[in-house]
Every structure is written in C-alpha cells, then in structure tokens.
PDB file of C-alpha atoms in Angstrom:
ATOM      1  CA  MET A   5      -8.086  -3.536  11.878  1.00 94.00           C
ATOM      2  CA  ASP A   6      -7.912   0.113  10.826  1.00 98.00           C
ATOM      3  CA  VAL A   7      -6.154   0.108   7.442  1.00 99.00           C
ATOM      4  CA  HIS A   8      -5.827   2.941   4.910  1.00 99.00           C
ATOM      5  CA  LEU A   9      -4.455   2.127   1.446  1.00 99.00           C
ATOM      6  CA  ILE A  10      -3.511   4.880  -1.020  1.00 99.00           C
ATOM      7  CA  GLY A  11      -2.761   4.035  -4.650  1.00 98.00           C
ATOM      8  CA  GLY A  12      -0.005   6.638  -5.069  1.00 98.00           C
ATOM      9  CA  GLY A  13       0.129  10.050  -6.705  1.00 98.00           C
ATOM     10  CA  TRP A  14       0.598  13.541  -5.314  1.00 98.00           C
ATOM     11  CA  ASP A  15      -2.052  16.246  -5.009  1.00 98.00           C
ATOM     12  CA  ASP A  16      -1.983  18.729  -2.139  1.00 98.00           C
ATOM     13  CA  ALA A  17      -5.694  19.421  -2.541  1.00 98.00           C
ATOM     14  CA  LEU A  18      -6.462  15.761  -1.774  1.00 98.00           C
ATOM     15  CA  ALA A  19      -4.299  15.549   1.360  1.00 98.00           C
ATOM     16  CA  PRO A  20      -7.174  15.965   3.865  1.00 98.00           C
ATOM     17  CA  THR A  21      -9.259  13.372   2.008  1.00 98.00           C
ATOM     18  CA  LEU A  22      -6.524  10.761   1.605  1.00 98.00           C
ATOM     19  CA  TYR A  23      -4.563  11.156   4.843  1.00 98.00           C
ATOM     20  CA  GLY A  24      -6.970  12.868   7.228  1.00 98.00           C
ATOM     21  CA  PRO A  25      -8.849   9.668   8.188  1.00 98.00           C
ATOM     22  CA  PHE A  26      -5.574   7.936   9.095  1.00 99.00           C
ATOM     23  CA  VAL A  27      -4.352  10.820  11.261  1.00 99.00           C
ATOM     24  CA  GLU A  28      -7.763  11.026  12.936  1.00 98.00           C
ATOM     25  CA  ALA A  29      -7.648   7.297  13.679  1.00 98.00           C
ATOM     26  CA  ALA A  30      -4.175   7.648  15.179  1.00 99.00           C
ATOM     27  CA  ALA A  31      -5.372  10.569  17.319  1.00 98.00           C
ATOM     28  CA  ARG A  32      -8.252   8.475  18.641  1.00 98.00           C
ATOM     29  CA  ARG A  33      -5.782   5.737  19.451  1.00 97.00           C
ATOM     30  CA  ALA A  34      -3.520   8.195  21.294  1.00 98.00           C
ATOM     31  CA  GLY A  35      -6.295  10.104  23.019  1.00 98.00           C
ATOM     32  CA  GLY A  36      -4.527  13.272  21.894  1.00 98.00           C
ATOM     33  CA  THR A  37      -1.698  14.186  19.535  1.00 98.00           C
ATOM     34  CA  PRO A  38      -0.518  10.903  17.982  1.00 99.00           C
ATOM     35  CA  ARG A  39       3.050   9.766  17.419  1.00 99.00           C
ATOM     36  CA  ILE A  40       3.120   8.571  13.811  1.00 99.00           C
ATOM     37  CA  LEU A  41       5.999   6.554  12.387  1.00 99.00           C
ATOM     38  CA  LEU A  42       6.754   7.092   8.695  1.00 99.00           C
ATOM     39  CA  VAL A  43       8.835   4.274   7.200  1.00 99.00           C
ATOM     40  CA  VAL A  44      10.481   5.056   3.869  1.00 98.00           C
ATOM     41  CA  MET A  45      13.139   3.329   1.810  1.00 97.00           C
ATOM     42  CA  GLY A  46      16.544   4.704   0.856  1.00 96.00           C
ATOM     43  CA  THR A  47      19.187   6.975   2.365  1.00 94.00           C
ATOM     44  CA  ASP A  48      20.756   8.459  -0.783  1.00 94.00           C
ATOM     45  CA  PRO A  49      20.197  12.164  -1.607  1.00 95.00           C
ATOM     46  CA  GLU A  50      17.533  11.432  -4.236  1.00 94.00           C
ATOM     47  CA  SER A  51      15.572   9.286  -1.787  1.00 94.00           C
ATOM     48  CA  LEU A  52      15.865  11.888   0.965  1.00 94.00           C
ATOM     49  CA  GLU A  53      14.435  14.515  -1.361  1.00 95.00           C
ATOM     50  CA  TYR A  54      11.567  12.183  -2.259  1.00 95.00           C
ATOM     51  CA  HIS A  55      10.821  11.485   1.404  1.00 96.00           C
ATOM     52  CA  GLU A  56      10.112  15.171   1.955  1.00 96.00           C
ATOM     53  CA  LYS A  57       6.963  14.771  -0.147  1.00 97.00           C
ATOM     54  CA  TYR A  58       5.489  12.624   2.616  1.00 98.00           C
ATOM     55  CA  VAL A  59       6.536  15.046   5.333  1.00 97.00           C
ATOM     56  CA  HIS A  60       4.983  17.908   3.362  1.00 98.00           C
ATOM     57  CA  THR A  61       1.760  16.074   2.561  1.00 98.00           C
ATOM     58  CA  LEU A  62       1.190  14.803   6.092  1.00 98.00           C
ATOM     59  CA  GLY A  63       2.057  18.288   7.318  1.00 97.00           C
ATOM     60  CA  LEU A  64      -0.881  19.646   5.325  1.00 98.00           C
ATOM     61  CA  VAL A  65      -3.124  17.510   7.531  1.00 98.00           C
ATOM     62  CA  GLY A  66      -1.268  18.315  10.751  1.00 96.00           C
ATOM     63  CA  GLY A  67      -2.265  17.299  14.240  1.00 97.00           C
ATOM     64  CA  HIS A  68       0.476  14.731  14.811  1.00 98.00           C
ATOM     65  CA  ASP A  69       4.099  14.231  15.787  1.00 98.00           C
ATOM     66  CA  LEU A  70       5.922  12.588  12.874  1.00 98.00           C
ATOM     67  CA  VAL A  71       8.935  10.321  13.285  1.00 98.00           C
ATOM     68  CA  VAL A  72      10.721   9.366  10.049  1.00 98.00           C
ATOM     69  CA  GLU A  73      12.584   6.061   9.754  1.00 98.00           C
ATOM     70  CA  ARG A  74      14.711   5.867   6.600  1.00 98.00           C
ATOM     71  CA  VAL A  75      15.738   2.298   5.840  1.00 98.00           C
ATOM     72  CA  SER A  76      18.760   1.556   3.673  1.00 96.00           C
ATOM     73  CA  GLU A  77      17.961  -0.830   0.833  1.00 92.00           C
ATOM     74  CA  GLY A  78      18.996  -4.347   1.778  1.00 90.00           C
ATOM     75  CA  THR A  79      18.782  -3.585   5.510  1.00 97.00           C
ATOM     76  CA  PRO A  80      16.040  -5.017   7.756  1.00 98.00           C
ATOM     77  CA  LEU A  81      13.768  -2.599   9.575  1.00 98.00           C
ATOM     78  CA  GLU A  82      14.877  -2.233  13.190  1.00 96.00           C
ATOM     79  CA  PRO A  83      11.942  -3.626  15.232  1.00 94.00           C
ATOM     80  CA  ALA A  84      12.492  -1.173  18.092  1.00 96.00           C
ATOM     81  CA  VAL A  85      11.294   1.738  15.941  1.00 98.00           C
ATOM     82  CA  LEU A  86       7.778   0.289  16.173  1.00 98.00           C
ATOM     83  CA  ASP A  87       7.666   0.758  19.940  1.00 98.00           C
ATOM     84  CA  GLY A  88       5.315   3.388  21.332  1.00 97.00           C
ATOM     85  CA  ILE A  89       3.673   4.470  18.086  1.00 98.00           C
ATOM     86  CA  ASP A  90       0.039   5.475  17.579  1.00 99.00           C
ATOM     87  CA  GLY A  91       0.054   5.062  13.800  1.00 99.00           C
ATOM     88  CA  LEU A  92       2.258   3.484  11.122  1.00 99.00           C
ATOM     89  CA  PHE A  93       2.626   4.944   7.635  1.00 99.00           C
ATOM     90  CA  VAL A  94       4.655   2.955   5.089  1.00 99.00           C
ATOM     91  CA  GLY A  95       5.602   4.947   2.005  1.00 98.00           C
ATOM     92  CA  GLY A  96       6.299   4.157  -1.608  1.00 97.00           C
ATOM     93  CA  GLY A  97       9.288   3.366  -3.764  1.00 96.00           C
ATOM     94  CA  PRO A  98      10.785   0.009  -4.809  1.00 97.00           C
ATOM     95  CA  THR A  99       8.221  -2.563  -3.678  1.00 98.00           C
ATOM     96  CA  PRO A 100      10.652  -5.530  -3.677  1.00 98.00           C
ATOM     97  CA  GLU A 101      12.962  -3.585  -1.361  1.00 97.00           C
ATOM     98  CA  TYR A 102      10.152  -2.677   1.033  1.00 98.00           C
ATOM     99  CA  HIS A 103       9.176  -6.335   1.199  1.00 98.00           C
ATOM    100  CA  ALA A 104      12.755  -7.467   1.762  1.00 98.00           C
ATOM    101  CA  SER A 105      13.384  -4.937   4.544  1.00 98.00           C
ATOM    102  CA  LEU A 106      10.038  -5.178   6.333  1.00 98.00           C
ATOM    103  CA  ALA A 107       9.221  -8.900   5.961  1.00 98.00           C
ATOM    104  CA  GLY A 108      10.962  -9.750   9.208  1.00 97.00           C
ATOM    105  CA  SER A 109       8.653  -7.314  11.008  1.00 98.00           C
ATOM    106  CA  TYR A 110       5.396  -8.320   9.315  1.00 98.00           C
ATOM    107  CA  HIS A 111       4.271 -10.333  12.338  1.00 98.00           C
ATOM    108  CA  ARG A 112       4.961  -7.378  14.653  1.00 98.00           C
ATOM    109  CA  ILE A 113       3.140  -4.943  12.364  1.00 99.00           C
ATOM    110  CA  ARG A 114       0.189  -7.302  12.112  1.00 98.00           C
ATOM    111  CA  ALA A 115       0.060  -7.594  15.902  1.00 98.00           C
ATOM    112  CA  LEU A 116       0.159  -3.812  16.341  1.00 98.00           C
ATOM    113  CA  VAL A 117      -2.629  -3.233  13.844  1.00 99.00           C
ATOM    114  CA  SER A 118      -4.674  -6.033  15.395  1.00 98.00           C
ATOM    115  CA  ALA A 119      -4.266  -4.232  18.726  1.00 98.00           C
ATOM    116  CA  GLY A 120      -5.670  -0.999  17.292  1.00 98.00           C
ATOM    117  CA  VAL A 121      -2.727   0.887  15.775  1.00 99.00           C
ATOM    118  CA  PRO A 122      -3.902   2.278  12.402  1.00 99.00           C
ATOM    119  CA  TYR A 123      -1.845   1.483   9.305  1.00 99.00           C
ATOM    120  CA  ALA A 124      -1.517   3.589   6.172  1.00 99.00           C
ATOM    121  CA  GLY A 125       0.229   2.335   3.053  1.00 99.00           C
ATOM    122  CA  PHE A 126       1.099   4.496   0.060  1.00 99.00           C
ATOM    123  CA  SER A 127       1.950   2.747  -3.226  1.00 98.00           C
ATOM    124  CA  ALA A 128       4.488   0.092  -2.148  1.00 98.00           C
ATOM    125  CA  GLY A 129       3.233   0.384   1.419  1.00 99.00           C
ATOM    126  CA  ALA A 130      -0.233  -0.522   0.163  1.00 99.00           C
ATOM    127  CA  ALA A 131       1.051  -3.300  -2.110  1.00 99.00           C
ATOM    128  CA  ILE A 132       2.649  -5.209   0.769  1.00 99.00           C
ATOM    129  CA  ALA A 133      -0.372  -4.846   3.071  1.00 99.00           C
ATOM    130  CA  GLY A 134      -2.393  -7.765   1.696  1.00 99.00           C
ATOM    131  CA  SER A 135      -2.132 -11.442   2.495  1.00 99.00           C
ATOM    132  CA  HIS A 136      -0.607 -11.729  -0.983  1.00 99.00           C
ATOM    133  CA  ALA A 137       1.787  -9.020  -2.196  1.00 98.00           C
ATOM    134  CA  VAL A 138       2.343  -8.302  -5.889  1.00 98.00           C
ATOM    135  CA  VAL A 139       5.862  -6.901  -5.696  1.00 98.00           C
ATOM    136  CA  GLY A 140       6.495  -6.469  -9.418  1.00 98.00           C
ATOM    137  CA  GLY A 141       6.908  -8.074 -12.799  1.00 98.00           C
ATOM    138  CA  TRP A 142       5.126  -7.679 -16.106  1.00 98.00           C
ATOM    139  CA  LEU A 143       5.185 -11.186 -17.636  1.00 98.00           C
ATOM    140  CA  LEU A 144       3.076 -14.189 -16.677  1.00 97.00           C
ATOM    141  CA  ASP A 145       3.831 -17.450 -18.456  1.00 96.00           C
ATOM    142  CA  GLY A 146       6.045 -15.394 -20.750  1.00 97.00           C
ATOM    143  CA  ARG A 147       3.211 -13.105 -21.857  1.00 98.00           C
ATOM    144  CA  PRO A 148       2.820  -9.405 -20.997  1.00 98.00           C
ATOM    145  CA  VAL A 149       0.071  -8.638 -18.487  1.00 98.00           C
ATOM    146  CA  CYS A 150       0.835  -4.937 -17.942  1.00 98.00           C
ATOM    147  CA  PRO A 151       3.209  -2.288 -19.341  1.00 98.00           C
ATOM    148  CA  GLU A 152       6.884  -3.132 -18.926  1.00 97.00           C
ATOM    149  CA  ASP A 153       7.451   0.155 -17.091  1.00 96.00           C
ATOM    150  CA  SER A 154       5.494  -1.280 -14.147  1.00 93.00           C
ATOM    151  CA  ASN A 155       7.921  -4.146 -13.649  1.00 95.00           C
ATOM    152  CA  GLU A 156       9.838  -2.922 -10.532  1.00 96.00           C
ATOM    153  CA  GLU A 157      12.964  -4.336 -12.244  1.00 96.00           C
ATOM    154  CA  LEU A 158      11.408  -7.819 -12.359  1.00 98.00           C
ATOM    155  CA  ASP A 159      10.387  -9.688 -15.497  1.00 98.00           C
ATOM    156  CA  ASP A 160       8.110 -12.432 -14.162  1.00 98.00           C
ATOM    157  CA  VAL A 161       5.192 -11.345 -11.990  1.00 98.00           C
ATOM    158  CA  ALA A 162       6.137 -12.031  -8.367  1.00 98.00           C
ATOM    159  CA  VAL A 163       3.532 -12.672  -5.673  1.00 98.00           C
ATOM    160  CA  VAL A 164       4.824 -13.186  -2.130  1.00 98.00           C
ATOM    161  CA  GLY A 165       3.355 -13.301   1.351  1.00 98.00           C
ATOM    162  CA  GLY A 166       2.394  -9.832   2.554  1.00 99.00           C
ATOM    163  CA  ILE A 167       1.687  -8.352   5.968  1.00 99.00           C
ATOM    164  CA  GLY A 168      -1.812  -9.822   5.972  1.00 98.00           C
ATOM    165  CA  LEU A 169      -3.776  -6.739   7.018  1.00 99.00           C
ATOM    166  CA  VAL A 170      -6.351  -7.233   4.258  1.00 98.00           C
ATOM    167  CA  PRO A 171      -7.302 -10.390   2.347  1.00 98.00           C
ATOM    168  CA  GLY A 172      -5.938 -11.030  -1.125  1.00 98.00           C
ATOM    169  CA  ALA A 173      -3.591  -8.894  -3.197  1.00 99.00           C
ATOM    170  CA  VAL A 174      -3.265  -5.134  -3.598  1.00 99.00           C
ATOM    171  CA  ASP A 175      -1.967  -3.427  -6.733  1.00 99.00           C
ATOM    172  CA  VAL A 176      -1.468   0.319  -7.067  1.00 98.00           C
ATOM    173  CA  HIS A 177      -1.179   3.096  -9.671  1.00 98.00           C
ATOM    174  CA  ALA A 178      -3.978   1.064 -11.221  1.00 98.00           C
ATOM    175  CA  ALA A 179      -5.311   3.135 -14.118  1.00 97.00           C
ATOM    176  CA  GLN A 180      -2.230   5.339 -14.408  1.00 97.00           C
ATOM    177  CA  TRP A 181       0.296   2.515 -14.890  1.00 97.00           C
ATOM    178  CA  GLY A 182      -2.027  -0.051 -16.437  1.00 96.00           C
ATOM    179  CA  ASN A 183      -1.819  -2.384 -13.453  1.00 98.00           C
ATOM    180  CA  VAL A 184      -5.456  -3.482 -13.353  1.00 98.00           C
ATOM    181  CA  SER A 185      -4.658  -6.080 -16.005  1.00 98.00           C
ATOM    182  CA  ARG A 186      -1.779  -7.439 -13.915  1.00 98.00           C
ATOM    183  CA  LEU A 187      -4.068  -8.008 -10.962  1.00 99.00           C
ATOM    184  CA  VAL A 188      -6.665  -9.636 -13.217  1.00 98.00           C
ATOM    185  CA  ALA A 189      -3.972 -12.017 -14.487  1.00 98.00           C
ATOM    186  CA  VAL A 190      -2.793 -12.784 -10.944  1.00 98.00           C
ATOM    187  CA  VAL A 191      -6.289 -13.673  -9.728  1.00 98.00           C
ATOM    188  CA  ALA A 192      -7.208 -15.572 -12.906  1.00 97.00           C
ATOM    189  CA  ALA A 193      -4.035 -17.659 -12.530  1.00 97.00           C
ATOM    190  CA  GLY A 194      -4.844 -18.483  -8.910  1.00 97.00           C
ATOM    191  CA  LEU A 195      -1.797 -16.662  -7.548  1.00 98.00           C
ATOM    192  CA  ALA A 196      -4.077 -14.718  -5.190  1.00 98.00           C
ATOM    193  CA  PRO A 197      -7.653 -15.479  -4.128  1.00 98.00           C
ATOM    194  CA  SER A 198      -8.853 -11.958  -4.945  1.00 98.00           C
ATOM    195  CA  GLY A 199      -7.511  -8.435  -5.020  1.00 99.00           C
ATOM    196  CA  VAL A 200      -7.966  -4.700  -5.329  1.00 99.00           C
ATOM    197  CA  ALA A 201      -6.156  -2.307  -7.650  1.00 99.00           C
ATOM    198  CA  ILE A 202      -6.183   1.289  -6.421  1.00 99.00           C
ATOM    199  CA  ASP A 203      -5.869   4.347  -8.650  1.00 99.00           C
ATOM    200  CA  GLU A 204      -3.550   7.210  -7.800  1.00 98.00           C
ATOM    201  CA  GLY A 205      -5.121   9.877  -5.628  1.00 98.00           C
ATOM    202  CA  THR A 206      -7.499   7.289  -4.195  1.00 99.00           C
ATOM    203  CA  LEU A 207      -7.991   5.853  -0.710  1.00 99.00           C
ATOM    204  CA  LEU A 208      -9.435   2.460   0.178  1.00 98.00           C
ATOM    205  CA  ARG A 209     -10.171   1.887   3.848  1.00 98.00           C
ATOM    206  CA  SER A 210     -10.551  -1.442   5.589  1.00 96.00           C
ATOM    207  CA  ASP A 211     -14.245  -0.697   6.172  1.00 95.00           C
ATOM    208  CA  GLY A 212     -14.659  -0.669   2.375  1.00 95.00           C
ATOM    209  CA  ALA A 213     -15.015   3.096   1.991  1.00 97.00           C
ATOM    210  CA  VAL A 214     -13.458   4.662  -1.124  1.00 98.00           C
ATOM    211  CA  ALA A 215     -12.451   8.327  -1.335  1.00 98.00           C
ATOM    212  CA  GLY A 216     -10.438  10.560  -3.624  1.00 98.00           C
ATOM    213  CA  ALA A 217     -10.088  11.225  -7.321  1.00 97.00           C
ATOM    214  CA  GLY A 218     -10.074   7.738  -8.841  1.00 98.00           C
ATOM    215  CA  ARG A 219     -11.439   4.240  -8.543  1.00 98.00           C
ATOM    216  CA  VAL A 220     -10.783   0.993  -6.751  1.00 99.00           C
ATOM    217  CA  TRP A 221     -10.935  -2.080  -8.989  1.00 99.00           C
ATOM    218  CA  HIS A 222     -12.121  -5.241  -7.198  1.00 98.00           C
ATOM    219  CA  VAL A 223     -11.017  -8.478  -8.869  1.00 99.00           C
ATOM    220  CA  THR A 224     -12.469 -11.884  -7.983  1.00 98.00           C
ATOM    221  CA  PRO A 225     -12.320 -15.294  -9.695  1.00 97.00           C
ATOM    222  CA  ASP A 226     -15.028 -16.084 -12.222  1.00 95.00           C
ATOM    223  CA  THR A 227     -16.268 -19.398 -10.867  1.00 89.00           C
ATOM    224  CA  ALA A 228     -18.321 -19.986 -14.015  1.00 89.00           C
ATOM    225  CA  THR A 229     -15.318 -19.687 -16.321  1.00 87.00           C
ATOM    226  CA  PRO A 230     -12.103 -21.544 -15.440  1.00 86.00           C
ATOM    227  CA  GLY A 231      -9.154 -19.183 -15.692  1.00 87.00           C
ATOM    228  CA  GLY A 232     -11.436 -16.147 -15.712  1.00 92.00           C
ATOM    229  CA  ALA A 233     -11.831 -13.178 -13.400  1.00 97.00           C
ATOM    230  CA  LEU A 234     -14.523 -10.612 -12.668  1.00 97.00           C
ATOM    231  CA  VAL A 235     -13.807  -6.895 -12.270  1.00 98.00           C
ATOM    232  CA  ARG A 236     -15.941  -4.331 -10.456  1.00 98.00           C
ATOM    233  CA  ALA A 237     -14.931  -0.669 -10.212  1.00 98.00           C
ATOM    234  CA  ARG A 238     -15.981   1.724  -7.455  1.00 97.00           C
ATOM    235  CA  ALA A 239     -15.382   5.435  -7.019  1.00 96.00           C
ATOM    236  CA  GLY A 240     -15.833   7.487  -3.874  1.00 88.00           C
ATOM    237  CA  GLY A 241     -19.379   7.397  -2.578  1.00 77.00           C
ATOM    238  CA  GLN A 242     -20.262   4.204  -4.445  1.00 72.00           C
TER     239      GLN A 242
END
C-alpha cells in the first residue's frame, strides 16, 4: 500500500516535501495527470474557507486534477465519489466526525489502496488511517494523558477501528499539541498494539520514510515492564 500520513500544520515552503510524493504516486498510478479526490468535512462558511488551504497547498505542488468532496457532518460519504480516482486525500478537522462519515466506506478505501491507489491523510485523515484510530479524548481511567485542548470534544480517550492502511494507531500534532503522551498511554494500556505520533509539518510514508520539519514518535509496548511503553523518535533522514 502507498500511504502518506501528515501530522498537520501549514507551511507553503514544505508543500513539495509533504505532498509531492503523494501526487507523484498518483501520477504513476494514472500514467499521466492524476485525478485526485480531496475529502473534507463541513459545508458551513468557516469550513469552506478552511478547505481552501488544502486546495492552495496542493496547488503549490501542481500536476493533478483535484476534485473536492465536502461532506456535511453527520452524513455518510457517498461511495460513488471514490469511483475513477487515482489518489485519495483525506483532510483534517473533527476526527470523530471524519470517522463517523467515512466508516461505512473504510472497506472500499482499503480495497482501493490495496489495488494501488495512493492515500494521503492530513491530521484527522492520518488519525483514521491505522488499524486502531485515536479519535479524541484526554482522560484515561480518569487521569489526564494529554492537554485538554486536544480532546476533540471527548473526555475519555476513544480508540475505534480505523481504515486499516497501517498497523496500530496514529496520533497527530504530536509535539505541538502534546499528543505523544496520549499515544504512550493508549499503547501502555493495551488499547492499540503500537502506534506512531506525527509532528506537524512532517510526513510518514508507508515505506517508513520520514520527511519534513519535525519527528515521528514510534511507540511500542515494553515487554519487560507490564503497563510500560517504549518511545523512539525519528526525524527526516534517520
């Protein structure tokens, strides 16, 4: 599978680094100019303004035809929009809403990516890509595991079944929002077998390559210490 996970954040200078590999993969799939589907959440004016950031950023890379699918919160993604695409980009916003709207299409997305369609996930789009999706929350067993501002309007940490494009859980805005500790708590509690937390401005590809301005934090269980977890950080080129 060709999967590109971005931890969030906006920086025009990083656009070729973060999004170029995805567009190139889609072009290889198409054998020419690819048709890329951008799925974003919300149809209110504020959401529409936010969506333009994706159009702008992907436009800096160029070399593709972009189709934008704006999904109303609480509405399932229409499966037909996935027909005939060469690449799928799922944007950011309220992670629980992305999960609720796209869950019915997870099997179709997984089949497309298995067949060679590249997937890119930004923030929420990255968080739902794993076999286990951390959709929000800041308390585990009643104790804080990350800043409350990271809660996605949930109190208890919620881990649900994700698309299954990569093993384990994915958390995002890692260093910027203090979410590394949430992923550590999730893995230590056995809610996910392992996971990665991705900094803003940082890309993790399914081949393990890291690029961009930050780090990817790999979290695995500490088999020598019950209830423990091990953390390893990697930056681009490491």
